[in-house]
PDB file of C-alpha atoms in Angstrom:
ATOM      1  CA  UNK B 409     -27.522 262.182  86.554  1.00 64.00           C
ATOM      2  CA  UNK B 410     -23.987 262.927  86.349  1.00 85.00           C
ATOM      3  CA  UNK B 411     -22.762 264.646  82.943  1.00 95.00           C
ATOM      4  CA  UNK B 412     -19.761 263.612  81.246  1.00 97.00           C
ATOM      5  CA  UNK B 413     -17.083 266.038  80.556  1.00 98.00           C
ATOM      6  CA  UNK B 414     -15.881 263.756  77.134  1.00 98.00           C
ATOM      7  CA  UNK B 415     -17.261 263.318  73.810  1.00 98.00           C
ATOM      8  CA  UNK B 416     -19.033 260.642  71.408  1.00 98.00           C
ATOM      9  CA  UNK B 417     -18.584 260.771  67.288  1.00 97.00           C
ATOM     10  CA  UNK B 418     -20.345 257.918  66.514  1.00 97.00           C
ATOM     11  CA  UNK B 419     -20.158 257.515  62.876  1.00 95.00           C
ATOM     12  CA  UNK B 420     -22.475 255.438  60.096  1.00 93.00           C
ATOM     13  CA  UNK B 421     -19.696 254.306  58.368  1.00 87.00           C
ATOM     14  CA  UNK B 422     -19.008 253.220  54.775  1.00 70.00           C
ATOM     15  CA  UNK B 423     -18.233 249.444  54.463  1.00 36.00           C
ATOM     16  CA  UNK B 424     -18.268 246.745  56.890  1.00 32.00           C
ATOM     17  CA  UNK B 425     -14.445 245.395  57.794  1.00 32.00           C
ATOM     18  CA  UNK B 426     -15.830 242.236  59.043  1.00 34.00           C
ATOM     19  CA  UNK B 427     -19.327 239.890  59.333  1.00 40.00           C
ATOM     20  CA  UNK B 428     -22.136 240.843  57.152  1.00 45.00           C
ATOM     21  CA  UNK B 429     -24.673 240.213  60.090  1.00 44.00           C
ATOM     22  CA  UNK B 430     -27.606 240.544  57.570  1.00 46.00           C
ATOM     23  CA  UNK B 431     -26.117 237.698  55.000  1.00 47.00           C
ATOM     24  CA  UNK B 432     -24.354 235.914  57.553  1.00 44.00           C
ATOM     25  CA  UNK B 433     -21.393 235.983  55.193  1.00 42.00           C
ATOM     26  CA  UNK B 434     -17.483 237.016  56.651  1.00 38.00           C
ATOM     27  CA  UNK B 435     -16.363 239.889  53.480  1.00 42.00           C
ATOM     28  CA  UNK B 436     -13.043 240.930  52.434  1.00 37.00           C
ATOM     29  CA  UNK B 437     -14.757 244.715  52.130  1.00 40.00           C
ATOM     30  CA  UNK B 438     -13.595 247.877  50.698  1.00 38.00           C
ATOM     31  CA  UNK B 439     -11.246 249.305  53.519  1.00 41.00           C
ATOM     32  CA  UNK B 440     -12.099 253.202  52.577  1.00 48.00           C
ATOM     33  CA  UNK B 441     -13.352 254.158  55.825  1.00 49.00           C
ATOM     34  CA  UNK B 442     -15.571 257.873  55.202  1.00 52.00           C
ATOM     35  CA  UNK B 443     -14.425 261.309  54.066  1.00 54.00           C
ATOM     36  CA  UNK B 444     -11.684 263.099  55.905  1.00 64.00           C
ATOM     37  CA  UNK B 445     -13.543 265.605  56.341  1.00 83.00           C
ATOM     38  CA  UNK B 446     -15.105 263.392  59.679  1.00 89.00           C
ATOM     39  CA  UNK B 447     -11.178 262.521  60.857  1.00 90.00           C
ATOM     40  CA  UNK B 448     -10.296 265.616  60.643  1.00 89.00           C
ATOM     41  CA  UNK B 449     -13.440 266.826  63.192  1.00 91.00           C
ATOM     42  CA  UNK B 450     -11.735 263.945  65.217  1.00 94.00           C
ATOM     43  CA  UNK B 451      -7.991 264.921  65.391  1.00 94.00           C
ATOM     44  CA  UNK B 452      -9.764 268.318  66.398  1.00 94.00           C
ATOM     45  CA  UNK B 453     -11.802 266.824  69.066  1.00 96.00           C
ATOM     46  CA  UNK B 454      -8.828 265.269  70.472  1.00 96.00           C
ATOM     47  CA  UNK B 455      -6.758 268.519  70.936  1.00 96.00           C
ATOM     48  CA  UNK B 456      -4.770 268.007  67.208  1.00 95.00           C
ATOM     49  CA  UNK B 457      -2.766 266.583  65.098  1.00 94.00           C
ATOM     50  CA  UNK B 458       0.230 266.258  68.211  1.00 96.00           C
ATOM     51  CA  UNK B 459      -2.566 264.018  70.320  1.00 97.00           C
ATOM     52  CA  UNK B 460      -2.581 260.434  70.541  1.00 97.00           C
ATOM     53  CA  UNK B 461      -5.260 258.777  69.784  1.00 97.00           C
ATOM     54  CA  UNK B 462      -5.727 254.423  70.088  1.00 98.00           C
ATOM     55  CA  UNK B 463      -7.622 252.644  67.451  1.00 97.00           C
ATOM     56  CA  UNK B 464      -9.294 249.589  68.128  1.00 98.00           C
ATOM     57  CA  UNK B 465      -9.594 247.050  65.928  1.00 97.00           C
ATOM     58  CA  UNK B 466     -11.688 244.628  67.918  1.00 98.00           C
ATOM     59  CA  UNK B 467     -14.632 244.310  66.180  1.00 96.00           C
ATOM     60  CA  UNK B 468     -12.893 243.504  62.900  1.00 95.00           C
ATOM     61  CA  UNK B 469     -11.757 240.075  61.517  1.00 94.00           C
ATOM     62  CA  UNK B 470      -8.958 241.430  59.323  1.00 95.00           C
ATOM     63  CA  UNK B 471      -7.588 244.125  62.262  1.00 96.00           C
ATOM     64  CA  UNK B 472      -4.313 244.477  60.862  1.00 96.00           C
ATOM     65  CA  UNK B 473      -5.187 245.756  57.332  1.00 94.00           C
ATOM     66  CA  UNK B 474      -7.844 248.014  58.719  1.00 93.00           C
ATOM     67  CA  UNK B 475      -5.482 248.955  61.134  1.00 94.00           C
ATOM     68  CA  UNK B 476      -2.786 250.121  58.358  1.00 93.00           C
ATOM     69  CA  UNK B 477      -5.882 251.844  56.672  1.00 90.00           C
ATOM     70  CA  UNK B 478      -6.311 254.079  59.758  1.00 91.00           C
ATOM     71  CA  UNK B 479      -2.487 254.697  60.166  1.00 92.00           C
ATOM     72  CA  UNK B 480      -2.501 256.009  56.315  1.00 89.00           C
ATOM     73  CA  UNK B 481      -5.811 257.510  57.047  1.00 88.00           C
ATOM     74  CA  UNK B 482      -5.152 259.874  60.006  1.00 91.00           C
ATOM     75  CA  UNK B 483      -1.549 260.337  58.408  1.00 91.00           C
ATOM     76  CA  UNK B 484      -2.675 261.977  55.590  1.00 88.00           C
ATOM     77  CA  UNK B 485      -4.382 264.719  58.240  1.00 88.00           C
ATOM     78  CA  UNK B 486      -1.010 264.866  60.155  1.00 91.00           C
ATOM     79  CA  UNK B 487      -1.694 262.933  62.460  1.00 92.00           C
ATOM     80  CA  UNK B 488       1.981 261.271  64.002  1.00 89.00           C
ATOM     81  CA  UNK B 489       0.735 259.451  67.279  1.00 96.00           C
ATOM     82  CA  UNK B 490      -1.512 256.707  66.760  1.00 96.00           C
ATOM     83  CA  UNK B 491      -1.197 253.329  68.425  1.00 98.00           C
ATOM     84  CA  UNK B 492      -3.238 250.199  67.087  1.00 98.00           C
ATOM     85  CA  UNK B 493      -4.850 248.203  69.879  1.00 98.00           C
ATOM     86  CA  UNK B 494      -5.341 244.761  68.239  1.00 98.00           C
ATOM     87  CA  UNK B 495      -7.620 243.208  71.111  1.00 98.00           C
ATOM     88  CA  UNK B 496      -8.409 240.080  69.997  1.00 97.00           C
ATOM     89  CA  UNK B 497     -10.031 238.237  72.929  1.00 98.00           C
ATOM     90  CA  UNK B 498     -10.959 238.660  77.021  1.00 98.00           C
ATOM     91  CA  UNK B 499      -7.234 237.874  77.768  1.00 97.00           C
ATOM     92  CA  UNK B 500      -5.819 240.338  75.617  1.00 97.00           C
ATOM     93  CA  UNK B 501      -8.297 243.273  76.763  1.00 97.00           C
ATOM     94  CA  UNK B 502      -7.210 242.514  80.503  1.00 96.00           C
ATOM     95  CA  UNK B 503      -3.497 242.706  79.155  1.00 97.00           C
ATOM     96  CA  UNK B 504      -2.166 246.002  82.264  1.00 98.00           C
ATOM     97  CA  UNK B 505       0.045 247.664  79.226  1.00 98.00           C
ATOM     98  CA  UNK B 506      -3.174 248.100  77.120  1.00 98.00           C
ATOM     99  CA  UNK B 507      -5.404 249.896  79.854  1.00 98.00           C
ATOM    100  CA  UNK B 508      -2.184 252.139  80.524  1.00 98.00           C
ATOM    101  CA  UNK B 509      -2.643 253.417  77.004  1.00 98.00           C
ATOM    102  CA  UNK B 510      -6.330 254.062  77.127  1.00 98.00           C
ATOM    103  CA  UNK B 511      -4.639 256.172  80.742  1.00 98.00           C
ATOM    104  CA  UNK B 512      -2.710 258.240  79.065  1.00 98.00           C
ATOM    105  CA  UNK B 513      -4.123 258.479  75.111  1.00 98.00           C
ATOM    106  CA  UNK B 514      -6.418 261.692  74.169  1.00 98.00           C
ATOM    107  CA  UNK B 515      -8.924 259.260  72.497  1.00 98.00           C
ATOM    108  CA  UNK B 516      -9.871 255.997  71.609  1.00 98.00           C
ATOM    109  CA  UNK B 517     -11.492 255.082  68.316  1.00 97.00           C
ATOM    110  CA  UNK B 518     -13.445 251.632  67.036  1.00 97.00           C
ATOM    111  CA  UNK B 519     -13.675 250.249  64.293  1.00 95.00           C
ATOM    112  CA  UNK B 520     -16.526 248.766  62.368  1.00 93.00           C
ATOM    113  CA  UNK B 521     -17.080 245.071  62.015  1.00 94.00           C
ATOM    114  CA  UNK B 522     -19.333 242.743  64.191  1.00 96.00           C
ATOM    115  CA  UNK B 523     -20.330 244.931  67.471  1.00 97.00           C
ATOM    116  CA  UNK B 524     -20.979 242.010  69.449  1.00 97.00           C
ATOM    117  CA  UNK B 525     -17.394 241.022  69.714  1.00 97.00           C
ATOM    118  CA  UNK B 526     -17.198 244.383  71.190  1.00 98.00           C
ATOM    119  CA  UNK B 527     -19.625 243.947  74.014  1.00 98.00           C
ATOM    120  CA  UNK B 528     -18.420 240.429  74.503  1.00 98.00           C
ATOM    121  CA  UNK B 529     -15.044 241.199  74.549  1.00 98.00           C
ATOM    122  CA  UNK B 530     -15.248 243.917  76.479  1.00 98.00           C
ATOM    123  CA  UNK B 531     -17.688 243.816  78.811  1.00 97.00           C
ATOM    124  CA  UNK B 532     -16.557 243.802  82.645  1.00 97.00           C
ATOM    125  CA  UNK B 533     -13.123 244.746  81.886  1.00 98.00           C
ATOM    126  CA  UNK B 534     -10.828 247.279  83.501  1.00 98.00           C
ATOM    127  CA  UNK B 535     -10.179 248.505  80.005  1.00 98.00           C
ATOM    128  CA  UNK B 536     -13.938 249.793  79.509  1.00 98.00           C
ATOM    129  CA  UNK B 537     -14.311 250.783  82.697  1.00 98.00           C
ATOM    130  CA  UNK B 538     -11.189 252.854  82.284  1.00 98.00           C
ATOM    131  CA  UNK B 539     -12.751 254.207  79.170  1.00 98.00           C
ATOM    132  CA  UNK B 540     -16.093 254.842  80.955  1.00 98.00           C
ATOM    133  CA  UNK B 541     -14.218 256.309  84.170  1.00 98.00           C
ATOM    134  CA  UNK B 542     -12.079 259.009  81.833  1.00 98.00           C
ATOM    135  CA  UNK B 543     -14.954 259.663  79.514  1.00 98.00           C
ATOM    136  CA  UNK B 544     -16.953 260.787  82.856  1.00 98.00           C
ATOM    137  CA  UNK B 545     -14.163 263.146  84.480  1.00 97.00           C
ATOM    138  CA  UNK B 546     -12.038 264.437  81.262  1.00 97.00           C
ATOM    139  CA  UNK B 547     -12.356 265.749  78.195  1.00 97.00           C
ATOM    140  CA  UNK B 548     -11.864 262.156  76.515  1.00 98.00           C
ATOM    141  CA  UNK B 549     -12.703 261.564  73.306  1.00 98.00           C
ATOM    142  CA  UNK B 550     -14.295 258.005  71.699  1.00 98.00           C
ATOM    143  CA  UNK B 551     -15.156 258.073  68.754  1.00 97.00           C
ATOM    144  CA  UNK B 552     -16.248 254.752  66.773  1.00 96.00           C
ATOM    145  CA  UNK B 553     -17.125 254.290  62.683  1.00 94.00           C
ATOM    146  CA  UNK B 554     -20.229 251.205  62.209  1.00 94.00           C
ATOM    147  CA  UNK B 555     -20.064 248.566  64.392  1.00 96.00           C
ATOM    148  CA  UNK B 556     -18.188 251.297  66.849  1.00 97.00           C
ATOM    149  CA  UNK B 557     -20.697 253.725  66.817  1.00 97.00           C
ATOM    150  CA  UNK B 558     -23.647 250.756  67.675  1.00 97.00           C
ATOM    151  CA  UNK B 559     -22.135 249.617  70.585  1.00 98.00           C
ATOM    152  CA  UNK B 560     -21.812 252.954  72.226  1.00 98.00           C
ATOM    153  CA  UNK B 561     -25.258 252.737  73.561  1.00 97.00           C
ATOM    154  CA  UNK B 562     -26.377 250.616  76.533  1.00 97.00           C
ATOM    155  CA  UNK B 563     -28.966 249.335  74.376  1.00 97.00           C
ATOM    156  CA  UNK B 564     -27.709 247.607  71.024  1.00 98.00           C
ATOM    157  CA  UNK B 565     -28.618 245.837  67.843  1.00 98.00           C
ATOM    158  CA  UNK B 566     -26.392 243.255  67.350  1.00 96.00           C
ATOM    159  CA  UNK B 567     -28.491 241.382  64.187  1.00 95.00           C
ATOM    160  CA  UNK B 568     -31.359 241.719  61.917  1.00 95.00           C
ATOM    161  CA  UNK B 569     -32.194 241.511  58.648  1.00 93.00           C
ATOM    162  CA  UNK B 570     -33.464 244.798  56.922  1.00 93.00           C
ATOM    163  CA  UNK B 571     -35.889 243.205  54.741  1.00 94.00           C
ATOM    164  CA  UNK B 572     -37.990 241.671  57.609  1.00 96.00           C
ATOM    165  CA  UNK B 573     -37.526 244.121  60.416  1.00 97.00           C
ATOM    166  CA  UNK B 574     -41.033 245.009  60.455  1.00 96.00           C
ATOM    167  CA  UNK B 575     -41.471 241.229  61.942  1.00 97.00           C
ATOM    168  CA  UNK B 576     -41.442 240.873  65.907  1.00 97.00           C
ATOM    169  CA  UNK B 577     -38.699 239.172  66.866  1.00 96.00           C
ATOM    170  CA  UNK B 578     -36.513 239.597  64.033  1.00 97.00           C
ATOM    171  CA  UNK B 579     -34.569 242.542  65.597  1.00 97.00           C
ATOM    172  CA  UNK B 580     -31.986 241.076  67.968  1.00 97.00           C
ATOM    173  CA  UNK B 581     -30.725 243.187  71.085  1.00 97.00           C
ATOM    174  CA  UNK B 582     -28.466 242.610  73.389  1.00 97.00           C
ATOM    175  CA  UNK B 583     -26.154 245.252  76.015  1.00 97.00           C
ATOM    176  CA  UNK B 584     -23.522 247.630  74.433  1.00 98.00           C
ATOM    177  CA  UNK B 585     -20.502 249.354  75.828  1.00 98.00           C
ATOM    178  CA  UNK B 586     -23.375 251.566  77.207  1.00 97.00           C
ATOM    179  CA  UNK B 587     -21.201 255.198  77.095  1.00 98.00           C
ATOM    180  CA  UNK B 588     -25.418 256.410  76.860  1.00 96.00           C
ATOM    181  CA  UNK B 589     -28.122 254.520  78.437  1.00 91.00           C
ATOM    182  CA  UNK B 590     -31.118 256.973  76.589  1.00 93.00           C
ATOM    183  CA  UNK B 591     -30.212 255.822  72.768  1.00 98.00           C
ATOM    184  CA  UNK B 592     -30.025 253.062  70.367  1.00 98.00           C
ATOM    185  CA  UNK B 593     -27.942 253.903  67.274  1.00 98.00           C
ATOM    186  CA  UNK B 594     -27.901 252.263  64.149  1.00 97.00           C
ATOM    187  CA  UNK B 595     -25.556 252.698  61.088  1.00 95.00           C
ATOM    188  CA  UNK B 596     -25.463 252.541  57.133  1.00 93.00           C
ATOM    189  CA  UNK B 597     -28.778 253.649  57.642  1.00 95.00           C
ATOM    190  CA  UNK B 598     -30.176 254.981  54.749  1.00 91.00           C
ATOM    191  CA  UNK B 599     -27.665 252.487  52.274  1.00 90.00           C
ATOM    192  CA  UNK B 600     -29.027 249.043  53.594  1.00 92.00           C
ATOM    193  CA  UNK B 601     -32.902 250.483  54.215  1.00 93.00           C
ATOM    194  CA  UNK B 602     -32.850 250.179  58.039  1.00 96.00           C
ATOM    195  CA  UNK B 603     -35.720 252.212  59.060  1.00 97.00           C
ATOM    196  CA  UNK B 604     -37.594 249.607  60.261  1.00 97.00           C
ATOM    197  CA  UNK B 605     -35.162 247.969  62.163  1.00 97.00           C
ATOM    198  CA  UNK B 606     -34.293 250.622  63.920  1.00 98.00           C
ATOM    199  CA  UNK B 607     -38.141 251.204  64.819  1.00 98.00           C
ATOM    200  CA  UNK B 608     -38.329 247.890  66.327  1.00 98.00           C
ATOM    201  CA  UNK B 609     -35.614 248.390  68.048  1.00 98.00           C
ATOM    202  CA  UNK B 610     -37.049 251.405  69.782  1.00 98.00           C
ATOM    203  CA  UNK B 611     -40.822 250.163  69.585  1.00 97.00           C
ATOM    204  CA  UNK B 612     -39.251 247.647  72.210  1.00 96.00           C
ATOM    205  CA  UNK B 613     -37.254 250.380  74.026  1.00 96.00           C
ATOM    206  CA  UNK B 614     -39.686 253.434  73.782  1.00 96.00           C
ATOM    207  CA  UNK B 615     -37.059 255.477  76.710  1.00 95.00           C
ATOM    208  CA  UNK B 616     -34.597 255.119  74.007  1.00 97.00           C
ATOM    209  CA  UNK B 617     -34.147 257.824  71.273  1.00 98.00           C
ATOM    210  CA  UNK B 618     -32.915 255.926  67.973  1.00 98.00           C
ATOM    211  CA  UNK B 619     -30.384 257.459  65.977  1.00 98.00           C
ATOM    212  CA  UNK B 620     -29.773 256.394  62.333  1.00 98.00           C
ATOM    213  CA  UNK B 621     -26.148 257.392  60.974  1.00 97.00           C
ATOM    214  CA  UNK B 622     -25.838 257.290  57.437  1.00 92.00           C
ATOM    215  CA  UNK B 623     -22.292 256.760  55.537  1.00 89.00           C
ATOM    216  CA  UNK B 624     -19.734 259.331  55.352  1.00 87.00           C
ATOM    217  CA  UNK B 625     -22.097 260.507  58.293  1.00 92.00           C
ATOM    218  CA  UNK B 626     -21.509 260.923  62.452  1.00 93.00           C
ATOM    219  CA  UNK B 627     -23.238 262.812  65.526  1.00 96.00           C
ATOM    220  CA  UNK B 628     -20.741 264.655  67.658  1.00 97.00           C
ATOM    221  CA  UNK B 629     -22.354 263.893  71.412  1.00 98.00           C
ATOM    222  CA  UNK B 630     -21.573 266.369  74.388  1.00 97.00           C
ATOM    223  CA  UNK B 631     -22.629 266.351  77.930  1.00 97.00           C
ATOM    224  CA  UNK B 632     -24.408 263.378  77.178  1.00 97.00           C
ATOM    225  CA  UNK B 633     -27.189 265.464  75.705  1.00 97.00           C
ATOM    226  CA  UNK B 634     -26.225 267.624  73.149  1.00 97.00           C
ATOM    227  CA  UNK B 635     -25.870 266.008  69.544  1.00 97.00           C
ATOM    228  CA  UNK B 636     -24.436 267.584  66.162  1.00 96.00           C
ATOM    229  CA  UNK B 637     -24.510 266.200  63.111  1.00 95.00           C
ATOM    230  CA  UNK B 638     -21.685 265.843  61.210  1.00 93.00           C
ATOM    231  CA  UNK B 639     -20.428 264.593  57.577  1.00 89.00           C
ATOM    232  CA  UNK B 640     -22.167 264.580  53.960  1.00 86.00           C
ATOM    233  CA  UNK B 641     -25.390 262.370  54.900  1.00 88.00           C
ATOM    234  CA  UNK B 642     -28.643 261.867  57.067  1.00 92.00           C
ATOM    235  CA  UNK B 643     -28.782 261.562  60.661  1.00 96.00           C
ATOM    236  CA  UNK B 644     -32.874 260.114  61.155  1.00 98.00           C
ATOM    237  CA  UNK B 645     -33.794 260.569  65.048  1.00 98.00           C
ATOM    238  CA  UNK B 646     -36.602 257.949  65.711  1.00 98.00           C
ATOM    239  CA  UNK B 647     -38.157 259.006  68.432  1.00 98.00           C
ATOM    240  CA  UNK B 648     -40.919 256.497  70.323  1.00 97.00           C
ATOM    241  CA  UNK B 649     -41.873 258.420  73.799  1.00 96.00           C
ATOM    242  CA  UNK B 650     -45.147 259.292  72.468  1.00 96.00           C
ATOM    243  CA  UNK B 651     -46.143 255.632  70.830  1.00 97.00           C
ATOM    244  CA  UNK B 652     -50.302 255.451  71.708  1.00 96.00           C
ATOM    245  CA  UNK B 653     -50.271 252.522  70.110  1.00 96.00           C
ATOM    246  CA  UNK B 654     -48.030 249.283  69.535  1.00 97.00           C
ATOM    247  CA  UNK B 655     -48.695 245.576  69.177  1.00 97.00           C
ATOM    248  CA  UNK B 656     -45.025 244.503  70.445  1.00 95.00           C
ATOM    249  CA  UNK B 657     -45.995 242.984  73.195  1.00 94.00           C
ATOM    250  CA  UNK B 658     -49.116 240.903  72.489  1.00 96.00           C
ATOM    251  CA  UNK B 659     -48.244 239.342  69.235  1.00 97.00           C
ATOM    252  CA  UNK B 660     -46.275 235.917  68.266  1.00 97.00           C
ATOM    253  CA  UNK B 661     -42.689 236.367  66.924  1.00 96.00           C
ATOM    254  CA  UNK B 662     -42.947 236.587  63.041  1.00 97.00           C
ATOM    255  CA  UNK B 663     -45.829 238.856  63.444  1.00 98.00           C
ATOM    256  CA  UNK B 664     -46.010 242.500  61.822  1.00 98.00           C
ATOM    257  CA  UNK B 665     -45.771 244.575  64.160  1.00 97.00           C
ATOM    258  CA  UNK B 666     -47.815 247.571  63.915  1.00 97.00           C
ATOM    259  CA  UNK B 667     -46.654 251.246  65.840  1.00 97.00           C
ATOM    260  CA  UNK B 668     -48.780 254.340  66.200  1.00 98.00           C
ATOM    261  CA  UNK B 669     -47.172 257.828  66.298  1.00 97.00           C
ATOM    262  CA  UNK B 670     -43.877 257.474  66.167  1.00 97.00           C
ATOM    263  CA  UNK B 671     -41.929 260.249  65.666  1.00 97.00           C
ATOM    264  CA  UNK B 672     -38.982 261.305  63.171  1.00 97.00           C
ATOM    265  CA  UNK B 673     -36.601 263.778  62.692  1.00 97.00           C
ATOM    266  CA  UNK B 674     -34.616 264.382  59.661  1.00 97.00           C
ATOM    267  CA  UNK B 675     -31.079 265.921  60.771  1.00 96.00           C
ATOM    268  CA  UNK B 676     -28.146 267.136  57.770  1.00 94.00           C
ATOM    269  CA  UNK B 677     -24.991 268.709  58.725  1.00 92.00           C
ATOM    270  CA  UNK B 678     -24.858 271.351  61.232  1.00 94.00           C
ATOM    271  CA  UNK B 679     -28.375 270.261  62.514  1.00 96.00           C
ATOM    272  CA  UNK B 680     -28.713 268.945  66.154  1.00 96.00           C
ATOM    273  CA  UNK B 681     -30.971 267.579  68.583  1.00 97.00           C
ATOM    274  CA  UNK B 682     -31.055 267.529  72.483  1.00 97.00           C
ATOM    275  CA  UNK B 683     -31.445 263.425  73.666  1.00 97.00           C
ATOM    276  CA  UNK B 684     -33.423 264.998  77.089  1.00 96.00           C
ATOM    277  CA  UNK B 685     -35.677 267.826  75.954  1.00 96.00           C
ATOM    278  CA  UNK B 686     -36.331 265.632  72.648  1.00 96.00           C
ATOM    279  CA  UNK B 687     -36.002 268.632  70.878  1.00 96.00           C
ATOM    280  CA  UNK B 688     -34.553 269.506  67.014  1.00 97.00           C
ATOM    281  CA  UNK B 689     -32.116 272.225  66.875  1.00 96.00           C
ATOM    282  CA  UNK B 690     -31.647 273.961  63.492  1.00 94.00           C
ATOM    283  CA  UNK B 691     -27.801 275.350  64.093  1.00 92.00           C
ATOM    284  CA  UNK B 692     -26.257 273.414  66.510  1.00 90.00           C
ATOM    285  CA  UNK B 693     -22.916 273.399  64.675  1.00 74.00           C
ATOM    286  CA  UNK B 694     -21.698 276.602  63.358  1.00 70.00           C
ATOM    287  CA  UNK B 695     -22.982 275.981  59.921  1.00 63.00           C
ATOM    288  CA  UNK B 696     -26.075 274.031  58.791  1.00 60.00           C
ATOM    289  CA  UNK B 697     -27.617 273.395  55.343  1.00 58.00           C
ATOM    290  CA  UNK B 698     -27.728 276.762  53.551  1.00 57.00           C
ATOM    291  CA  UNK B 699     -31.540 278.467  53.352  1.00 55.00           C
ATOM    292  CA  UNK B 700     -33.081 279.931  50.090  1.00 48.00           C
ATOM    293  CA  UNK B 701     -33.379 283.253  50.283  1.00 52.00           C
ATOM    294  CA  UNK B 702     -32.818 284.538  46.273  1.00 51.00           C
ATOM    295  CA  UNK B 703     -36.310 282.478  44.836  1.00 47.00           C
ATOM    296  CA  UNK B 704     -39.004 284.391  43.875  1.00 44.00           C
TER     297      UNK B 704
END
C-alpha cells in the first residue's frame, strides 16, 4: 500500500458550528474552536506562520461567522495567509478557481458541523481528489476540528444517539472523505459519552481501529500509520481485531448488542499508537505525560 507523504490532525473539537445530529436540533453554538496550543501545532505542520492554509467551512450552517472565528483565530498565532472556502453545494465545489487553491495552498482545514454535508458535497469531485492526489505525493497538510476530523476516514458515523448506542442499528454509517481506509474516528468523545457508539461502529467494522478525540484534543497522523496525540484531553483507541465474540450480526435492530474482547487504549499527550502493528507507543511526541519518580 502506497504511503502518503502528507499529514492528518484530526481534532475532537469543542462545540458543534452546525446540526446537533444527536437532538436533531440546528444551534447557534459557542464559536471558540480549542486551545491554540492545537493551531499553533498546525501553522507548524504547514511550514509557518508565512504558509497558506484554506479553511473550509462546508460542513457548517453559519460558515461565515465560523469563518471570521478562524481568521481571528489563526491571526492571533501570526498567521497572514488564510483564504475561506465557503463551499456551499456540488456546484460550488466543482467551481476551477477553488481546486486551484487547494493546488497551490500548504493545507486545507474543516470545520466542524454536520460531516455528511461533507461526504455529500464532496464526494466525486476534482476538489477531493485534488486533496487526496497532493496528500499522497507532498507534504500536504489537512487538518479538520469535529465534523472534519470524522469524515477523514473511509468509514464514518454520520448519526447516533449516545444514549442508545449500545442498540443495533442505532449507529448510522455511511462513506467519508476516506484520507484512511483502516479507522473510524469519532469526536467530543469523552463530553457527550460516546464510547459505545464508537464500539458499534467498529463492532460492525472490526478492520477498522476507532479513534475517540476528545475536546481541545487531536491525533497528528503520518505515513498513514503513525499517530500522536496532541492537545489537553483523551485520545481512546478502540480496537476490535481480536472480537471472539459479537452478536451484530444475528440480532434484530433495537437489540443490545453484546461484544467480547474488545480492546482499549487510553492515549494523553505525547502518547501514540501505530494503526498497522496495533501497537501503543509511550513517547511518540517529544514529550508525554510526566512519570513519578519523587514518591516513596
Amino acid at each position: 500500500m502506497r504511503i502518503p507523504k502528507g499529514k492528518l490532525i484530526a481534532i475532537g473539537g469543542a462545540e458543534d458550528k452546525g446540526t446537533d445530529l444527536e437532538k436533531g436540533e440546528f444551534l447557534r453554538n459557542n464559536l471558540n474552536f480549542f486551545e491554540l496550543g492545537i493551531l499553533r501545532r498546525i501553522v507548524e505542520e504547514i511550514g509557518g506562520v508565512h504558509s497558506r492554509i484554506e479553511v473550509v467551512t462546508t460542513a457548517s450552517t453559519i460558515p461565515y461567522e465560523v469563518g471570521e472565528n478562524y481568521l481571528n483565530a489563526f491571526g492571533k498565532i501570526g498567521c497572514t495567509d488564510i483564504g475561506l472556502l465557503h463551499i456551499r453545494n456540488r456546484e460550488d465545489a466543482m467551481r476551477a478557481d477553488y481546486v486551484e487553491r487547494i493546488r497551490t495552498c500548504a493545507g486545507v482545514m474543516f470545520s466542524g458541523g454536520n460531516q455528511l454535508r461533507l461526504s455529500a458535497i464532496f464526494g466525486g469531485t476534482v476538489f477531493l481528489k485534488t486533496i487526496h492526489e497532493r496528500y499522497q505525493s507532498e507534504s500536504f497538510v489537512i487538518a479538520g476540528t469535529s465534523a472534519g476530523a470524522m469524515a477523514m476516514s473511509n468509514t464514518m458515523i454520520y448519526e447516533g444517539n449516545a444514549t442508545r448506542a449500545h442498540l443495533k442499528g442505532e449507529v448510522k454509517i455511511t462513506t467519508g472523505l476516506a484520507f484512511m481506509d483502516n479507522v473510524i474516528f469519532d469526536s467530543h468523545f469523552e463530553k457527550r459519552g460516546r464510547f459505545a457508539r464508537l464500539a458499534q461502529a467498529v463492532a460492525a467494522n472490526p478492520s477498522c481501529i476507532g479513534i475517540g478525540l476528545g475536546e481541545d484534543t487531536g491525533m497528528l497522523i503520518t505515513e498513514g500509520n503513525r499517530m500522536e496525540a496532541i492537545g489537553s484531553g483523551p485520545v481512546i483507541i478502540v480496537d476490535g481485531h481480536d472480537i471472539r465474540h459479537s452478536n451484530m450480526a444475528d440480532i434484530p435492530e433495537g437489540n443490545p448488542i453484546t461484544i467480547e474482547n474488545l480492546k482499549v487504549h487510553f492515549c494523553a499527550k505525547g502518547n501514540g499508537y501505530l494503526v498497522e502493528e496495533r501497537t501503543f507507543v509511550e513517547q511518540m511526541g517529544t514529550s508525554t505525560t510526566p512519570v513519578m519518580t519523587d514518591v516513596y
